[in-house]
Amino acid sequence: MLDKFREECGVFGVFGHREASRIAYLGLYALQHRGQESAGIVSTDANDLHSETGMGHVADIFTQSRLENLKGETAIGHTRYSTAGESAAKNAQPLVVSCSQGELALCHNGNLINALQVRGQLEKSGSIFQSTSDSEVILHLIARSRQGTIEDAIQEALSQLTGAYSLIFLTHEKVIAVRDPRGFRPLNLGWLDGSPVLASETCAFDLIEARYDREVAPGEMLTLFKGGIRSRQISPPRPPSFCVFEHVYFSRPDSQIFGRSVYESRQLLGRCLAQEQPVEADIVVPVPDSGVAAAIGFSHESGIQFEFGLIRNHYVGRTFIEPKQSIRHFGVKIKLNPVAALIRGKRVVLVTTPS
Amino acid sequence: MLDKFREECGVFGVFGHREASRIAYLGLYALQHRGQESAGIVSTDANDLHSETGMGHVADIFTQSRLENLKGETAIGHTRYSTAGESAAKNAQPLVVSCSQGELALCHNGNLINALQVRGQLEKSGSIFQSTSDSEVILHLIARSRQGTIEDAIQEALSQLTGAYSLIFLTHEKVIAVRDPRGFRPLNLGWLDGSPVLASETCAFDLIEARYDREVAPGEMLTLFKGGIRSRQISPPRPPSFCVFEHVYFSRPDSQIFGRSVYESRQLLGRCLAQEQPVEADIVVPVPDSGVAAAIGFSHESGIQFEFGLIRNHYVGRTFIEPKQSIRHFGVKIKLNPVAALIRGKRVVLVTTPS
Amino acid sequence: MLDKFREECGVFGVFGHREASRIAYLGLYALQHRGQESAGIVSTDANDLHSETGMGHVADIFTQSRLENLKGETAIGHTRYSTAGESAAKNAQPLVVSCSQGELALCHNGNLINALQVRGQLEKSGSIFQSTSDSEVILHLIARSRQGTIEDAIQEALSQLTGAYSLIFLTHEKVIAVRDPRGFRPLNLGWLDGSPVLASETCAFDLIEARYDREVAPGEMLTLFKGGIRSRQISPPRPPSFCVFEHVYFSRPDSQIFGRSVYESRQLLGRCLAQEQPVEADIVVPVPDSGVAAAIGFSHESGIQFEFGLIRNHYVGRTFIEPKQSIRHFGVKIKLNPVAALIRGKRVVLVTTPS
Amino acid sequence: MLDKFREECGVFGVFGHREASRIAYLGLYALQHRGQESAGIVSTDANDLHSETGMGHVADIFTQSRLENLKGETAIGHTRYSTAGESAAKNAQPLVVSCSQGELALCHNGNLINALQVRGQLEKSGSIFQSTSDSEVILHLIARSRQGTIEDAIQEALSQLTGAYSLIFLTHEKVIAVRDPRGFRPLNLGWLDGSPVLASETCAFDLIEARYDREVAPGEMLTLFKGGIRSRQISPPRPPSFCVFEHVYFSRPDSQIFGRSVYESRQLLGRCLAQEQPVEADIVVPVPDSGVAAAIGFSHESGIQFEFGLIRNHYVGRTFIEPKQSIRHFGVKIKLNPVAALIRGKRVVLVTTPS
């Protein structure tokens, strides 16, 4: 069921920092929860783009020597959520192409609504597609634009697309960030040692000790270049439409998303639940990890005692071998186990999140 | 500093079950927190011992085909805590030897006090040692015993050793479990489909849906064989000396250890702390995961509000590449991040465990 | 120095055989000497293209389960010679794209002369390039063709390109093979159980027990489809220009290339050498493996005794660690060692090939 | 059928050289053909033994960092031939033990006839065995010896064993080489930069540019120590019994074995065959690689023309996936392919070695 949430990727960018690739690596490390299928970083030394991508976790993909290949003071990176299909490696981002605008790399968090339709038109007029990712459509539209600057070409391309997109582009000279007019997905701006940084969630800023500045606004295009940063509103204001799952499920509780603390949002949801659905019970128990803050909120509001009564096995690998004999709810049991002594004979409120 | 806690291994055994190796695999899966350096299973089909060991996590070591190599209805297994040194692979358990008692395998949780001294004597009289593990001493003493039965040989061997040991032996016909006279380390007996099972912690029973029966008593030897199980007290009663770290730090909170719920022990520690060291504060925050139950206990006792204010990054790999520029407390920061919105301006009680 | 010989790849195709992917795998196995950097197979079940590519050797890339993913009765494959550069994985073939002609896969052996120039024009008019391979240009030209059939589109595309190409295309319904007008690179047609097969060298037919039929002619396009095979001459006859390195160095001596036995060609070269450059010597020794047939020819012609006086280490891995102290000609020495007893005091003719 | 030739291992030693571990690594590289299952090196810095072993090929096992772990100026190494069984990793050599003689490492090429019997006696009197290798018996007998020096202990131990053994021992101060009284297996002494080196075959000396000195004599014990080298005859002279397979099949043709060139031995075998079994034929073709020298000898003696008519696929991996449809002699065909043009209509003498 989760497989449809392809919006759940992480994007990161840094401009003009001596340790650009390493900063990007740490940023992706902090955004790992937004995608574990693949990850990649592309950097530039103003002459070339350097790319390293791989399947799996950030910590497994990037070695010292791969980071050293990522030369230059500017870099962007991406973590990708698991999707089915044999072409997974081809869909790894950042996408890198060579086109009329020169070399160009792209990270995309979000889903385009009219991607298939536009792709059909592009194929008809001679484009070739090498992945099944809707993000490739964006690059084709940019490549075909007759606009003189990359910013204008991006703006023209995006004017033909609808849907959710928090984008970070990389050229030899610039990093360009864009958020769709409704702001479905988060994108934040921060500062590290005087260099601008971009990230899906603020927890990435915390790890690298960057200072949070503000959100990239819905419909805003930010250009990071040698002269500083430049903002442009590329689409008229629309009613914002922030994705509720970011607060409920996707984001880390220590992040600020859409200008609010995720932890506090979840806690508030728990308080509301306690008001709307009051129950008589002995203890409130969360399904870790996303249910924890909500359960605490429920406990505070209802006065029912909070207990951490479900223990998570932190060593569950990506695969496990099932027994032949039936074990009820084996898939759950290998990940979670109740504290029997705690819940025996108790009336328990179990708080989970609709994921 | 943690490297000294070599006691922190997990042991498991099952006798006479159609899916013995798979049950052992799941048992080790649940005991993974007691050791991530190496793991192994040895099984018997009454004719031979079959052994599969490897470095790393249980889920990575055991494939379908390696489990199929582990033929037979009886098996024992071990997870080993990280220790330094080049000979790590040689120290992986279960140890398997051929000796006067036939083929013999051993899993050991604990540390022997007089191992070096006994080892010196054994070498003097012609024994050769192939590992740096103190467990190898036990096997040499058994091999040299003139006793007619394996149980008597084990008893004679252990009478020459002092220290902590929860042991599980495997022969072609039997599984033999022994706990040292003071009961430093835990060892439990359960039942699955009529077959006896043994495990360091009861959380292993929960996963395989075995029924918890009782602890193996301090100084008790249990023989699991075709005729059932047989108990023998092999050393006079001594004042029990349960290792406090089992409840404070090692064991999973959903386990029963030394007959008590680990979660409840930790919660009680938090309550005591609140009584002994009352403070004025706004919120109580645990250092996850071992501090959670204690912080809840502290909160209940003190009335100070509980918050899950430190978020753990679940994707921290075994290695990460540090930035060259200094980031304060980087090692901690990559694992834990505070929820800034929650603790800003607050007086915080941070509850952790002395690990 | 060898890095420039990018022509040295292997291509293979099979149409309408129950074991298509397995046949392609074996074909590539036999063509492994034409490229060890990467290999890939794309198959079709008439509804979809299925692709599996990887870095390294055929035997390491393709597992039972990856072959099973390659569904359908038609498949093409490629082995790629080592080239420098970070984007090696992106350059692995077969290339697979989606375009106006539907899904299309391509294997290419050869080098295009005007690829960079055409690529520049394509980028100017809106194409994006994802690899540094000149083969990608071919696909763009096909995608932009307004021709109604894939054959016509390929013909139109190739009319704009000059250089060396032995190509095998795969669509949902067809396999299409084309050889450039001068026939620089080899391409052969054979039959296996009534199904047509294509391969760079006939040694691939030997392994799968296919019957050799004929060369694909210079300038010929062969369509393999449900109705049989269809030939079309797509370019006017030109003076043939077979690459001499195929016989001297690239191909296996057990192959027929350009209608001649490679072994016999090399032997003839040795005979000519003996005639043109007669010497007084005691023994003729080849540098294995490519010098063997020539040395035998030299021996037969000159009457000087043939000896296999240089022994090759068959276990030289892709990397080896050099000693710090200098060893003269270490790089050669680790691969080849003379039989000292044989050459001591002898006048030796050493026969090698200009690679 | 080859699985029984367990004698086919390679041993190497170097004493007092600044690059000891690297020299040992190169020596094993040259001896790789004597065993591809596992390999290992143990070095000493006079205080400790350092050990690195692994499954597979020398080039894959030893990385720069593993060689750096092998500290000190003295080292011994081993390559092991493939044997069946689950305990392959445990049987990897050099064996390393701690015993009454201190730390001790052993490399063994050969098979002991009475190993099982002695092992039974040792177990009865209290020894434990951790491998299925007969080499472990040697270490137990040394550990039990009451002799004051390691040399005397080794001599006493070997006096109880019969069979084939070329042994290299390593202690903190010495390297000790022993060859059995009949000299079944080869063992050679050479010199590199003033340091003594030992190897199964002289091709190992060629690679490191060591000078060949002489064979270790049957029944001789050589001690390499700070003061130089010391020889001792530890068993009375016996009629020599060199294993014929060393010259026929095991050894590399560029090695001197038992004081003779392997290449010349094989060539002589071919000459004898031509004399004993004269035939009428058009060409002589070897089954590569072991049949090459014999076929050349046959050709020289008989006057029948030599041709290299069977081509070996150098890229055959350890595994390959067979087709489902039957291909006759598939196992052979994937490794060897005839040059059809050469043998068509010819009477062929095929020369192979009885392996």
Coordinates of N, CA, C and O in Angstrom, one line a residue, chain A residues 17 19 22 25-26 29 32-33 36 57 59 62-64 67 192-193 203 206-209 252-254 256 261 263-264 267 289 292 296 300 305-308 311-317 319-328 330 333-334 337-339 341-342, chain B residues 17 19 22 25-26 29 32-33 36 57 59 62-64 67 192-193 203 206-209 252-254 256 261 263-264 267 289 292 296 300 305-308 311-317 319-328 330 333-334 337-339 341-342:
Chain A
H17 N 30.7 25.7 -0.9 CA 31.3 25.3 0.4 C 32.5 24.3 0.1 O 32.3 23.4 -0.7
E19 N 33.6 21.8 1.5 CA 33.3 20.4 1.7 C 32.0 20.0 1.1 O 31.2 19.3 1.7
R22 N 30.8 16.3 1.0 CA 30.7 15.7 2.3 C 29.5 16.3 3.0 O 28.8 15.6 3.8
Y25 N 26.5 14.5 1.6 CA 26.5 13.2 2.1 C 25.8 13.2 3.5 O 24.9 12.4 3.8
L26 N 26.2 14.1 4.3 CA 25.6 14.2 5.7 C 24.1 14.6 5.6 O 23.3 14.1 6.4
Y29 N 22.3 11.6 4.7 CA 22.3 10.7 5.9 C 21.1 11.1 6.8 O 20.4 10.2 7.3
Q32 N 17.7 10.1 5.2 CA 17.6 8.7 4.8 C 16.2 8.1 5.0 O 15.7 7.3 4.2
H33 N 15.4 8.5 6.0 CA 14.1 8.0 6.2 C 13.1 8.4 5.1 O 12.1 7.8 5.0
Q36 N 14.9 4.8 0.9 CA 16.0 3.8 1.1 C 16.4 3.0 -0.1 O 17.2 2.1 0.0
H57 N 21.4 2.1 1.0 CA 21.5 3.2 2.0 C 22.7 4.1 1.8 O 23.7 3.7 1.3
A59 N 24.9 5.3 3.8 CA 26.1 4.9 4.4 C 26.8 3.7 3.7 O 28.0 3.6 3.8
F62 N 28.2 5.5 -0.2 CA 29.3 6.5 -0.3 C 30.5 6.1 0.5 O 30.4 6.0 1.7
T63 N 31.6 5.8 -0.2 CA 32.9 5.5 0.5 C 33.7 6.8 0.4 O 33.4 7.7 -0.4
Q64 N 34.8 6.8 1.1 CA 35.7 7.9 1.1 C 36.1 8.3 -0.4 O 36.1 9.4 -0.8
L67 N 33.3 9.9 -2.4 CA 33.2 11.3 -2.1 C 34.3 12.1 -2.7 O 34.0 13.2 -3.1
L192 N 25.2 27.7 6.0 CA 26.3 27.1 6.7 C 27.6 27.8 6.4 O 28.0 27.8 5.2
D193 N 28.2 28.4 7.3 CA 29.5 29.1 7.1 C 29.3 30.1 5.9 O 30.2 30.2 5.1
C203 N 15.9 18.7 9.8 CA 16.7 17.8 10.5 C 18.1 17.7 9.8 O 19.1 17.4 10.4
D206 N 20.2 20.5 11.1 CA 20.7 20.2 12.5 C 22.0 19.4 12.5 O 22.9 19.7 13.2
L207 N 22.0 18.4 11.6 CA 23.2 17.5 11.6 C 24.5 18.2 11.2 O 25.5 18.1 11.8
I208 N 24.3 19.1 10.2 CA 25.5 19.8 9.7 C 25.7 21.1 10.4 O 26.6 21.9 10.0
E209 N 24.9 21.4 11.3 CA 24.9 22.7 12.1 C 24.7 23.9 11.2 O 25.4 25.0 11.4
R252 N 10.6 13.4 9.9 CA 11.1 13.1 11.2 C 10.5 14.1 12.2 O 10.4 15.3 11.9
P253 N 10.2 13.6 13.4 CA 9.6 14.5 14.4 C 10.4 15.7 14.8 O 9.9 16.7 15.3
D254 N 11.8 15.6 14.6 CA 12.6 16.7 15.0 C 12.7 17.7 13.9 O 13.6 18.7 14.0
Q256 N 11.2 20.8 11.3 CA 10.2 21.8 11.0 C 9.7 21.6 9.6 O 10.5 21.5 8.6
S261 N 6.6 22.5 13.8 CA 7.3 21.3 14.4 C 6.5 20.1 14.1 O 5.3 20.0 14.5
Y263 N 6.8 17.2 15.5 CA 6.5 16.6 16.9 C 5.3 17.2 17.4 O 4.4 16.5 17.9
E264 N 5.3 18.5 17.4 CA 4.1 19.2 18.0 C 2.8 19.0 17.2 O 1.7 18.9 17.8
Q267 N 1.7 15.6 18.3 CA 1.2 15.7 19.7 C -0.2 16.3 19.7 O -1.1 15.8 20.4
D289 N 7.6 4.1 15.3 CA 8.0 5.3 15.9 C 7.0 6.4 15.7 O 6.9 7.4 16.5
V292 N 4.5 7.8 18.5 CA 4.9 8.2 19.9 C 4.4 9.5 20.3 O 3.8 9.7 21.4
I296 N 1.7 10.5 23.3 CA 2.0 11.3 24.4 C 0.9 12.5 24.5 O 0.4 12.8 25.6
H300 N -1.5 13.2 27.7 CA -1.5 14.5 28.3 C -3.0 15.1 28.4 O -3.4 15.6 29.4
Q305 N -2.4 7.1 31.7 CA -0.9 7.0 31.8 C -0.3 6.5 30.5 O -0.8 5.6 29.9
F306 N 0.8 7.1 30.1 CA 1.6 6.7 28.9 C 2.6 5.6 29.2 O 3.3 5.7 30.2
E307 N 2.6 4.6 28.4 CA 3.6 3.5 28.6 C 4.2 3.2 27.2 O 3.4 3.1 26.2
F308 N 5.5 2.9 27.1 CA 6.1 2.5 25.9 C 6.0 1.0 25.7 O 7.0 0.2 25.8
I311 N 7.8 -2.9 21.9 CA 9.2 -2.7 21.7 C 9.6 -3.1 20.2 O 9.2 -4.1 19.7
R312 N 10.3 -2.2 19.6 CA 10.7 -2.4 18.2 C 12.1 -3.1 18.1 O 13.0 -2.8 18.9
N313 N 12.2 -4.1 17.3 CA 13.5 -4.8 17.0 C 14.3 -3.9 16.1 O 13.9 -3.8 14.9
H314 N 15.4 -3.3 16.5 CA 16.1 -2.4 15.7 C 17.0 -3.1 14.7 O 17.6 -2.5 13.9
Y315 N 17.0 -4.4 14.7 CA 17.9 -5.2 13.8 C 17.2 -5.9 12.7 O 17.8 -6.8 12.2
V316 N 16.0 -5.5 12.4 CA 15.2 -6.2 11.4 C 15.9 -5.8 10.0 O 16.0 -4.7 9.7
G317 N 16.4 -6.8 9.3 CA 17.1 -6.6 8.1 C 16.0 -6.4 7.0 O 14.8 -6.5 7.2
T319 N 15.5 -8.4 4.6 CA 14.8 -9.7 4.4 C 14.9 -10.5 5.7 O 15.8 -10.4 6.5
F320 N 14.0 -11.4 5.8 CA 14.1 -12.4 6.9 C 13.4 -13.7 6.4 O 12.5 -13.6 5.5
I321 N 13.9 -14.8 6.9 CA 13.4 -16.1 6.4 C 12.2 -16.5 7.3 O 12.5 -16.7 8.5
E322 N 11.1 -16.7 6.8 CA 9.9 -17.1 7.6 C 10.0 -18.6 8.0 O 10.5 -19.4 7.3
P323 N 9.4 -18.9 9.1 CA 9.3 -20.3 9.5 C 8.2 -21.0 8.6 O 7.4 -20.3 8.0
K324 N 8.3 -22.3 8.4 CA 7.3 -23.0 7.6 C 6.0 -23.1 8.4 O 4.9 -23.0 7.8
Q325 N 6.2 -23.4 9.7 CA 5.0 -23.5 10.5 C 4.4 -22.1 10.7 O 5.1 -21.1 10.6
S326 N 3.1 -22.0 10.8 CA 2.4 -20.7 10.8 C 2.7 -20.0 12.2 O 2.6 -20.6 13.3
I327 N 3.1 -18.8 12.1 CA 3.2 -18.0 13.3 C 2.3 -16.8 13.0 O 2.4 -16.1 12.0
R328 N 1.3 -16.6 13.9 CA 0.3 -15.5 13.6 C 1.0 -14.2 13.6 O 1.8 -13.8 14.4
F330 N 3.3 -12.9 11.8 CA 4.7 -13.0 11.9 C 5.4 -11.8 11.5 O 6.4 -11.3 12.1
K333 N 5.3 -9.4 14.2 CA 5.9 -9.8 15.4 C 7.4 -9.7 15.3 O 8.1 -9.5 16.3
I334 N 8.0 -9.8 14.1 CA 9.4 -9.8 14.0 C 9.9 -8.3 14.2 O 11.1 -8.1 14.5
N337 N 7.2 -6.2 19.6 CA 6.8 -7.2 20.6 C 6.3 -6.4 21.8 O 6.9 -5.5 22.3
P338 N 5.1 -6.8 22.3 CA 4.5 -6.1 23.5 C 5.3 -6.5 24.8 O 5.9 -7.6 24.9
V339 N 5.3 -5.5 25.7 CA 5.9 -5.8 27.1 C 4.7 -6.5 27.8 O 3.8 -5.8 28.4
A341 N 4.3 -7.9 30.7 CA 4.1 -7.6 32.1 C 3.3 -6.3 32.3 O 2.6 -6.1 33.3
L342 N 3.4 -5.4 31.3 CA 2.8 -4.1 31.3 C 1.4 -4.1 31.0 O 0.6 -3.4 31.6
Chain B
H17 N 12.7 -30.5 17.2 CA 11.7 -29.8 16.5 C 11.9 -29.9 15.0 O 13.1 -29.7 14.6
E19 N 11.6 -28.0 12.7 CA 12.2 -26.8 12.0 C 13.3 -26.2 12.9 O 13.4 -25.0 13.1
R22 N 15.6 -23.3 11.7 CA 14.8 -22.1 11.4 C 14.3 -21.5 12.7 O 14.3 -20.2 12.9
Y25 N 17.3 -19.8 14.1 CA 17.6 -18.6 13.4 C 16.7 -17.4 13.9 O 17.1 -16.3 14.2
L26 N 15.4 -17.7 14.1 CA 14.5 -16.7 14.6 C 14.8 -16.3 16.1 O 14.7 -15.2 16.5
Y29 N 17.6 -14.0 15.9 CA 17.1 -12.7 15.3 C 16.6 -11.9 16.5 O 16.8 -10.7 16.6
Q32 N 19.5 -10.5 18.7 CA 20.5 -9.7 17.9 C 21.1 -8.6 18.7 O 22.3 -8.3 18.6
H33 N 20.3 -7.9 19.6 CA 20.8 -6.8 20.4 C 21.9 -7.2 21.3 O 22.6 -6.4 21.8
Q36 N 26.4 -8.2 17.8 CA 26.3 -7.9 16.3 C 27.6 -8.2 15.6 O 27.7 -8.0 14.4
H57 N 25.4 -9.5 11.0 CA 24.0 -9.7 11.6 C 23.4 -11.0 11.1 O 23.7 -11.5 10.0
A59 N 20.5 -11.6 10.1 CA 19.7 -11.5 8.8 C 20.6 -11.6 7.6 O 20.2 -12.0 6.5
F62 N 22.5 -15.7 7.5 CA 21.8 -16.9 7.2 C 20.9 -16.7 6.0 O 19.9 -16.0 6.0
T63 N 21.2 -17.5 4.9 CA 20.4 -17.5 3.7 C 19.6 -18.8 3.8 O 19.8 -19.7 4.6
Q64 N 18.6 -18.9 2.9 CA 17.8 -20.1 2.8 C 18.7 -21.3 2.7 O 18.5 -22.3 3.4
L67 N 20.5 -22.3 5.9 CA 19.6 -22.9 6.9 C 19.3 -24.4 6.5 O 19.2 -25.2 7.3
L192 N 7.9 -25.2 22.9 CA 7.3 -24.9 21.6 C 6.8 -26.2 21.0 O 7.7 -27.1 20.7
D193 N 5.5 -26.3 20.8 CA 5.0 -27.5 20.2 C 5.5 -28.8 20.9 O 5.8 -29.8 20.2
C203 N 12.3 -12.7 25.2 CA 11.8 -12.1 23.9 C 12.0 -13.0 22.8 O 11.3 -12.9 21.8
D206 N 8.9 -15.1 22.7 CA 7.7 -14.4 22.1 C 7.7 -14.5 20.6 O 6.6 -14.7 20.0
L207 N 8.8 -14.3 20.0 CA 8.8 -14.3 18.5 C 8.4 -15.6 17.9 O 7.7 -15.7 16.9
I208 N 8.9 -16.7 18.5 CA 8.6 -18.0 18.0 C 7.3 -18.6 18.6 O 6.9 -19.7 18.3
E209 N 6.7 -17.9 19.4 CA 5.4 -18.3 20.1 C 5.7 -19.5 21.0 O 4.8 -20.4 21.1
R252 N 16.4 -6.6 26.4 CA 15.3 -5.9 25.8 C 14.3 -5.6 26.8 O 14.0 -6.5 27.6
P253 N 13.6 -4.5 26.8 CA 12.6 -4.2 27.8 C 11.4 -5.1 27.8 O 10.7 -5.3 28.8
D254 N 11.2 -5.8 26.6 CA 10.1 -6.8 26.6 C 10.5 -8.1 27.1 O 9.7 -9.1 27.0
Q256 N 11.6 -11.0 30.1 CA 11.7 -11.3 31.5 C 13.2 -11.7 31.8 O 13.6 -12.6 31.2
S261 N 10.3 -8.4 34.8 CA 10.1 -7.6 33.6 C 11.2 -6.5 33.6 O 11.4 -5.7 34.5
Y263 N 11.3 -4.0 31.6 CA 10.7 -2.7 31.4 C 10.3 -2.2 32.8 O 10.6 -1.0 33.2
E264 N 9.7 -3.0 33.6 CA 9.2 -2.6 35.0 C 10.4 -2.3 35.9 O 10.4 -1.4 36.7
Q267 N 11.5 1.1 34.8 CA 10.6 2.1 35.3 C 10.7 2.4 36.8 O 10.7 3.5 37.2
D289 N 17.5 4.1 23.3 CA 16.2 3.5 23.7 C 16.3 3.1 25.2 O 15.2 3.0 25.8
V292 N 14.2 5.0 28.0 CA 12.7 5.4 27.9 C 11.9 5.0 29.1 O 11.2 5.8 29.7
I296 N 9.9 7.4 31.8 CA 8.5 7.3 32.1 C 8.2 7.1 33.6 O 7.4 7.8 34.2
H300 N 6.1 9.6 36.0 CA 4.9 9.2 36.8 C 5.1 9.6 38.2 O 4.2 10.0 38.9
Q305 N 6.0 16.4 33.2 CA 5.6 15.9 31.9 C 6.6 15.1 31.1 O 7.7 15.6 30.9
F306 N 6.2 14.0 30.5 CA 7.2 13.2 29.7 C 7.1 13.6 28.3 O 6.0 13.8 27.7
E307 N 8.2 13.8 27.6 CA 8.3 14.1 26.2 C 9.4 13.3 25.5 O 10.5 13.1 26.1
F308 N 9.1 12.9 24.3 CA 10.1 12.1 23.6 C 11.0 13.0 22.8 O 11.0 13.1 21.5
I311 N 15.4 12.5 19.1 CA 15.0 11.6 18.0 C 16.2 10.8 17.5 O 17.2 11.4 17.2
R312 N 16.0 9.5 17.4 CA 17.1 8.6 17.0 C 17.1 8.4 15.5 O 16.0 8.2 14.9
N313 N 18.2 8.5 14.8 CA 18.3 8.2 13.4 C 18.4 6.7 13.2 O 19.4 6.1 13.6
H314 N 17.3 6.1 12.7 CA 17.3 4.6 12.6 C 18.2 4.1 11.5 O 18.3 2.9 11.3
Y315 N 18.8 4.9 10.7 CA 19.6 4.5 9.6 C 21.1 4.7 9.7 O 21.8 4.7 8.8
V316 N 21.5 4.8 11.0 CA 22.9 5.0 11.2 C 23.6 3.6 10.9 O 23.3 2.6 11.5
G317 N 24.5 3.7 9.9 CA 25.2 2.5 9.5 C 26.4 2.2 10.4 O 26.6 2.9 11.4
T319 N 29.4 2.4 9.7 CA 30.4 3.4 9.5 C 29.8 4.7 9.0 O 28.7 4.6 8.3
F320 N 30.3 5.8 9.2 CA 30.0 7.0 8.5 C 31.2 7.9 8.4 O 32.2 7.7 9.1
I321 N 31.2 8.7 7.3 CA 32.4 9.5 7.0 C 32.2 10.9 7.7 O 31.2 11.5 7.4
E322 N 33.1 11.2 8.5 CA 33.0 12.5 9.2 C 33.4 13.7 8.3 O 34.2 13.5 7.4
P323 N 32.8 14.8 8.6 CA 33.2 16.0 7.9 C 34.6 16.4 8.4 O 35.0 16.1 9.5
K324 N 35.4 17.1 7.5 CA 36.7 17.6 8.0 C 36.5 18.8 8.9 O 37.3 18.9 9.9
Q325 N 35.6 19.6 8.6 CA 35.4 20.7 9.6 C 34.8 20.2 10.8 O 34.0 19.2 10.8
S326 N 35.1 20.9 11.9 CA 34.6 20.3 13.2 C 33.1 20.5 13.4 O 32.6 21.6 13.1
I327 N 32.4 19.5 13.8 CA 31.0 19.6 14.2 C 31.0 19.1 15.6 O 31.5 18.0 15.9
R328 N 30.6 19.9 16.6 CA 30.6 19.5 18.0 C 29.8 18.3 18.2 O 28.7 18.2 17.7
F330 N 29.8 15.3 17.1 CA 29.3 14.8 15.8 C 28.8 13.3 16.0 O 27.8 12.9 15.4
K333 N 25.5 13.4 17.5 CA 24.6 14.1 16.6 C 24.1 13.3 15.5 O 22.9 13.4 15.0
I334 N 24.9 12.4 15.0 CA 24.5 11.6 13.8 C 23.5 10.6 14.3 O 22.7 10.0 13.5
N337 N 19.0 13.6 17.7 CA 18.8 15.0 17.4 C 17.6 15.5 18.3 O 16.6 14.9 18.3
P338 N 17.8 16.6 19.0 CA 16.7 17.1 19.9 C 15.5 17.7 19.0 O 15.8 18.2 18.0
V339 N 14.3 17.6 19.6 CA 13.2 18.3 19.0 C 13.2 19.8 19.5 O 12.8 20.0 20.6
A341 N 11.8 22.6 19.0 CA 10.5 23.3 19.3 C 10.1 22.9 20.7 O 9.4 23.7 21.4
L342 N 10.4 21.7 21.1 CA 9.9 21.1 22.4 C 10.7 21.6 23.6 O 10.2 21.8 24.7

